[in-house]
CSV table of C-alpha atoms in Angstrom, one decimal:
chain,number,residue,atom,x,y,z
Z,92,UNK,CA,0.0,0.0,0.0
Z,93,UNK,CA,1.6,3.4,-0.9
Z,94,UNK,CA,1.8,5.6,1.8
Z,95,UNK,CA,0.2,9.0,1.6
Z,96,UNK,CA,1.7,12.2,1.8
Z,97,UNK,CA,2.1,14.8,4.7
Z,98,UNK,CA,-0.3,17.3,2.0
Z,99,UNK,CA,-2.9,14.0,1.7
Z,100,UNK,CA,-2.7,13.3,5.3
Z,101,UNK,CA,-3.4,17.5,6.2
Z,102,UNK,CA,-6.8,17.2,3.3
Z,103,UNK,CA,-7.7,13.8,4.7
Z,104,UNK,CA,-7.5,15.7,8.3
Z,105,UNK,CA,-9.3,19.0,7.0
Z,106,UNK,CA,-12.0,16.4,5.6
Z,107,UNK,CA,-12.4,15.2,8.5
Z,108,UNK,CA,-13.2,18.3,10.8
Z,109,UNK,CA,-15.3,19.9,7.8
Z,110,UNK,CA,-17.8,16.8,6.8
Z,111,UNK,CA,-18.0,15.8,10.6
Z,112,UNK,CA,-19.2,19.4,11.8
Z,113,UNK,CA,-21.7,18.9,9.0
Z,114,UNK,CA,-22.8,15.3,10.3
Z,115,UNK,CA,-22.9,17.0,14.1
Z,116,UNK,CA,-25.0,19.8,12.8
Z,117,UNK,CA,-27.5,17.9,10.7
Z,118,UNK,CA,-28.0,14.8,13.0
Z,119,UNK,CA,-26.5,16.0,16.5
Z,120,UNK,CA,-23.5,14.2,18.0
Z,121,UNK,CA,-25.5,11.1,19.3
Z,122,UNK,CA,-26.9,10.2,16.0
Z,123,UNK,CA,-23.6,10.5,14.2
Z,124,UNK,CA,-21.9,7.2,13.9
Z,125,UNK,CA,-18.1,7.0,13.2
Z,126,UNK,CA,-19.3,5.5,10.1
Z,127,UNK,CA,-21.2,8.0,8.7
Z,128,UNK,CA,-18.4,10.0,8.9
Z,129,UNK,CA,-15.9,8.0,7.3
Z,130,UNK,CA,-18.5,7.2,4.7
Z,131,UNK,CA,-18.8,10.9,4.1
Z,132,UNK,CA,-15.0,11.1,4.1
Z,133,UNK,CA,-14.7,8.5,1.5
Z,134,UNK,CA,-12.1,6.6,4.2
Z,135,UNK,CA,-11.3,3.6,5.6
Z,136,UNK,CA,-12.4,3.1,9.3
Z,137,UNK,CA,-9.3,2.3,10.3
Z,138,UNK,CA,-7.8,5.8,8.7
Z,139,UNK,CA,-10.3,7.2,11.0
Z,140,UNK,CA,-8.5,5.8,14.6
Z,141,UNK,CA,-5.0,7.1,13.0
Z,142,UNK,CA,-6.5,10.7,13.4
Z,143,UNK,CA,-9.0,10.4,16.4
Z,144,UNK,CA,-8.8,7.7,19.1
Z,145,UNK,CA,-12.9,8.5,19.7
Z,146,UNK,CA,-15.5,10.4,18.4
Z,147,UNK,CA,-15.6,12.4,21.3
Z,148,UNK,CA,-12.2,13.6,20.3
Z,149,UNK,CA,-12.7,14.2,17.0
Z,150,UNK,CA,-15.5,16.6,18.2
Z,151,UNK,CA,-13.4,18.2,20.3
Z,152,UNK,CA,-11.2,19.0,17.6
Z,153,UNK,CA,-14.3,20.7,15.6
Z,154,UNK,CA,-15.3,22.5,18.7
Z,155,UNK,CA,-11.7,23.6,19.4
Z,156,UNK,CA,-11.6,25.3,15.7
Z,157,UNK,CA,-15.0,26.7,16.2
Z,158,UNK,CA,-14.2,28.6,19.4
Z,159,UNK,CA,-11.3,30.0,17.5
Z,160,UNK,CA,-13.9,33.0,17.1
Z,161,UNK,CA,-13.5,33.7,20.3
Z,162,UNK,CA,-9.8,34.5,19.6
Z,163,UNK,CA,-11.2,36.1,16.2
Z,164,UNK,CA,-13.2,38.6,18.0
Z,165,UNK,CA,-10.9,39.5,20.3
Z,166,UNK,CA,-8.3,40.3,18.1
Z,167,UNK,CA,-10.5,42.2,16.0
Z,168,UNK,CA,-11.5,44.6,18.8
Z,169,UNK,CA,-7.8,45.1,20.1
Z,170,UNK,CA,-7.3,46.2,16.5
Z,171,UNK,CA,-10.1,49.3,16.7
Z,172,UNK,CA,-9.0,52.5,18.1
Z,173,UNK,CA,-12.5,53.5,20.3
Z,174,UNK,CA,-13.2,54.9,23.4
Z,175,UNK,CA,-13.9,52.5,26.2
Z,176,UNK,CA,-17.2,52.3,26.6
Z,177,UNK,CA,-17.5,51.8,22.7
Z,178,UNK,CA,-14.9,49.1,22.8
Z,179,UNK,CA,-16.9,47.4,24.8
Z,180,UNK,CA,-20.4,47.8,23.4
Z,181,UNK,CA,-18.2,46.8,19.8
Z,182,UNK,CA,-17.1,43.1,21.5
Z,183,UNK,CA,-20.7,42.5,22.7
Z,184,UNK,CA,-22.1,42.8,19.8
Z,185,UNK,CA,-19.5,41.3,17.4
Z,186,UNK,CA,-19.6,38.2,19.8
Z,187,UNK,CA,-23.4,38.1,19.7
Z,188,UNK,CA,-24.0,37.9,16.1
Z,189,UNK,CA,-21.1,35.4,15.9
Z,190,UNK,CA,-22.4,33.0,18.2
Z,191,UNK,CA,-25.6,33.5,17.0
Z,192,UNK,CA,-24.8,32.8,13.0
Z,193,UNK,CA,-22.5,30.2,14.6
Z,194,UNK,CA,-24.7,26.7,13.2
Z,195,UNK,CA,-22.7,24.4,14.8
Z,196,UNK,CA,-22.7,26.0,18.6
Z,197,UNK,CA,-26.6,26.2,18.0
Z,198,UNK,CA,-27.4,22.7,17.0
Z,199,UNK,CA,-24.6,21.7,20.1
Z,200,UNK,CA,-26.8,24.1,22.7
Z,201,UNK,CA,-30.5,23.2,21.1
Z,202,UNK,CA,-29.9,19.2,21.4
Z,203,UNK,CA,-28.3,19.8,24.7
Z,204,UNK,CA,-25.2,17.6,23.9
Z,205,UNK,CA,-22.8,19.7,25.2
Z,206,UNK,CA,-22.5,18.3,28.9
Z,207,UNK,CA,-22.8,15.1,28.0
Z,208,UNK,CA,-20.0,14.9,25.9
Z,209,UNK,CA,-17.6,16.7,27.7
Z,210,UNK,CA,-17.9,14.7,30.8
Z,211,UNK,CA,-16.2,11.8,28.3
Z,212,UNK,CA,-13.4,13.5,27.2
Z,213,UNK,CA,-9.9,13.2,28.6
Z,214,UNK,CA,-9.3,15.2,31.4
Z,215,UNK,CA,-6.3,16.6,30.3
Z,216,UNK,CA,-8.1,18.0,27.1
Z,217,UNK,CA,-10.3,19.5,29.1
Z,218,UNK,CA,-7.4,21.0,31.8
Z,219,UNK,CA,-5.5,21.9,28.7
Z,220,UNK,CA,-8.6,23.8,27.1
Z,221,UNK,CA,-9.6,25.4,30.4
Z,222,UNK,CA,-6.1,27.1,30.9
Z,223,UNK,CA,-5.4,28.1,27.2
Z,224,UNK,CA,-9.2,29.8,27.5
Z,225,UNK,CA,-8.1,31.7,30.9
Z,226,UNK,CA,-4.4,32.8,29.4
Z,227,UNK,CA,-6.2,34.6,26.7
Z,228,UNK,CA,-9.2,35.9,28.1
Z,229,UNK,CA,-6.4,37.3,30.6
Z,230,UNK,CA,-5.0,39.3,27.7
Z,231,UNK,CA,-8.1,40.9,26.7
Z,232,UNK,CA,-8.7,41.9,30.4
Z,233,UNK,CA,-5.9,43.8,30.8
Z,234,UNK,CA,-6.0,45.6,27.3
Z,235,UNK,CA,-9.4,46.7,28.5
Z,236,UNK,CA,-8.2,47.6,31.6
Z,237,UNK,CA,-5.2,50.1,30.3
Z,238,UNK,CA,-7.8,51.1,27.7
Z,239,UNK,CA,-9.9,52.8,30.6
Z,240,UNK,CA,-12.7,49.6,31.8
Z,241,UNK,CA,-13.0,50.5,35.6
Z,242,UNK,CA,-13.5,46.7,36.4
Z,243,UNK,CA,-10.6,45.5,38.5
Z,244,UNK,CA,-11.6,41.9,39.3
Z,245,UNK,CA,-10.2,39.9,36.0
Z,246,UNK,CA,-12.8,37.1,37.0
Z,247,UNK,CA,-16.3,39.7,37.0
Z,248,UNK,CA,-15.5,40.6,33.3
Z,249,UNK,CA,-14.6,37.1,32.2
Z,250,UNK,CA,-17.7,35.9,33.6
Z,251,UNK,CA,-19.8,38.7,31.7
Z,252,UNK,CA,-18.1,37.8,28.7
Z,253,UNK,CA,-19.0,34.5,29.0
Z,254,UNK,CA,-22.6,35.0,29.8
Z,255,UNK,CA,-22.8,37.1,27.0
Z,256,UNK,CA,-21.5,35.0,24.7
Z,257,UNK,CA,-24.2,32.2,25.6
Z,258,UNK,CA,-27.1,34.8,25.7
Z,259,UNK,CA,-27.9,33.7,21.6
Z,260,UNK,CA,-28.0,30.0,22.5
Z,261,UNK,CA,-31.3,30.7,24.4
Z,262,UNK,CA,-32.8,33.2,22.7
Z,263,UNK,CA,-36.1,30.9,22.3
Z,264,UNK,CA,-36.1,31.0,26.3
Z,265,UNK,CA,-36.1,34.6,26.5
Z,266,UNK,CA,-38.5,35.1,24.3
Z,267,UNK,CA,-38.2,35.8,20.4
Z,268,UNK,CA,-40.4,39.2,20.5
Z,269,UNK,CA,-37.9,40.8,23.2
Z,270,UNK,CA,-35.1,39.7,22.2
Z,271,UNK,CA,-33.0,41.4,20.1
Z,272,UNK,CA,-34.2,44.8,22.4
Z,273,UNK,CA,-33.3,43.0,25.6
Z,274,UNK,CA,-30.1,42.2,24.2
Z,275,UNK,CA,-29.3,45.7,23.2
Z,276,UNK,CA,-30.5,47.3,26.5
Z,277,UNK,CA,-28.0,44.9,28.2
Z,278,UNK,CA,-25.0,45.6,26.1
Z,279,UNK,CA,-25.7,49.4,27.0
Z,280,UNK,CA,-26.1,49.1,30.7
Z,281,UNK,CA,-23.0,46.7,30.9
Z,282,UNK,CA,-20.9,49.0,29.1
Z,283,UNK,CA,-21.8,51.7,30.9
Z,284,UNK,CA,-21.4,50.7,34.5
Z,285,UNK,CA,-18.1,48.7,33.0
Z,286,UNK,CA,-16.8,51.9,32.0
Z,287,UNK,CA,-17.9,54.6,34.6
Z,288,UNK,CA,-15.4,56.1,36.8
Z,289,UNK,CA,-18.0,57.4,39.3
Z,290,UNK,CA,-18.4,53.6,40.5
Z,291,UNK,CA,-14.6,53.6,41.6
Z,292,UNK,CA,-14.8,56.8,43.6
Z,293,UNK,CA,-14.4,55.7,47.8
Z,294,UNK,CA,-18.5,56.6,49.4
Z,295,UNK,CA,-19.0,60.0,50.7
């Protein structure tokens, strides 16, 4: 059997993560079999355990590019040259209409795989995952920080980032008439108490 190239292995690979994310979104993780992906791969099973010990992996590996958005965004947004406040109200709102375009996070959040799946990865994915997430979001703190956010605690602004960044996965549970408005009015109000030097001034 000839062996394949490094270029043929890195397409087989790309294959991989591109028709998988497909089979993920169309069917959900549980109803995706390892062969329906090879078969939509056009490999060999076996070709598919050189690349991915599980399924659960090879998942990983599509979330793993997906969340690359999040590192999209935030470089996007160090790029701009805005006031505070408007810094702010630019990386809500960039990260809300990603995540909400974003098929594959919707299907992930709507079937309620998410959990499940996790819980049967490696741990030291998930460690590994977990600290490169915190190094970065880390980075964007402190550039907002020196850019003027009166938020000292590193933790309060990655947690609001965070929720703000799952806020489209449920926009059925808050309601589909309000919101887009509520949405807006929170983006506002966050990035103006975020941004307001009155709240750092000692009481009276």
């Amino acid at each position: 059997m000839a062996r394949i190239s490094a270029e043929q292995r890195k397409q087989i690979h790309e294959t991989l993560l591109s028709k998988s994310k497909e089979l993920f979104i169309q069917y959900g993780f549980s109803k995706t079999s390892i062969d329906d992906i090879v078969n939509a791969c056009g490999i060999a099973k076996g070709s598919f355990y050189s690349y991915y010990p599980t399924k659960e992996e090879l998942f990983y590996a599509v979330l793993r590019r997906e969340e690359e958005i999040k590192n999209n965004i935030i470089a996007e947004v160090m790029s701009e040259s805005l006031p505070p406040k408007e810094l702010l109200m630019r990386f809500f709102d960039i990260s809300f209409k990603a995540i909400e375009e974003n098929e594959f996070f919707q299907s992930l959040y709507q079937r309620g795989e998410y959990e499940r799946i996790v819980k049967r990865l490696p741990k030291e994915l998930i460690d590994d995952h977990a600290r490169e997430d915190l190094e970065s979001s880390l980075q964007f703190v402190k550039f907002l920080q020196e850019k003027g956010v009166t938020e000292e605690d590193p933790e309060i602004l990655i947690g609001l980032f965070r929720i703000m960044m799952l806020l489209p996965l449920h926009r059925q549970e808050i309601g589909e008439q309000t919101f887009l408005k509520t949405i807006k009015k929170m983006i506002e109000c966050l990035s103006n108490d975020l941004t307001s030097f009155s709240r750092s001034l000692p009481p009276l």
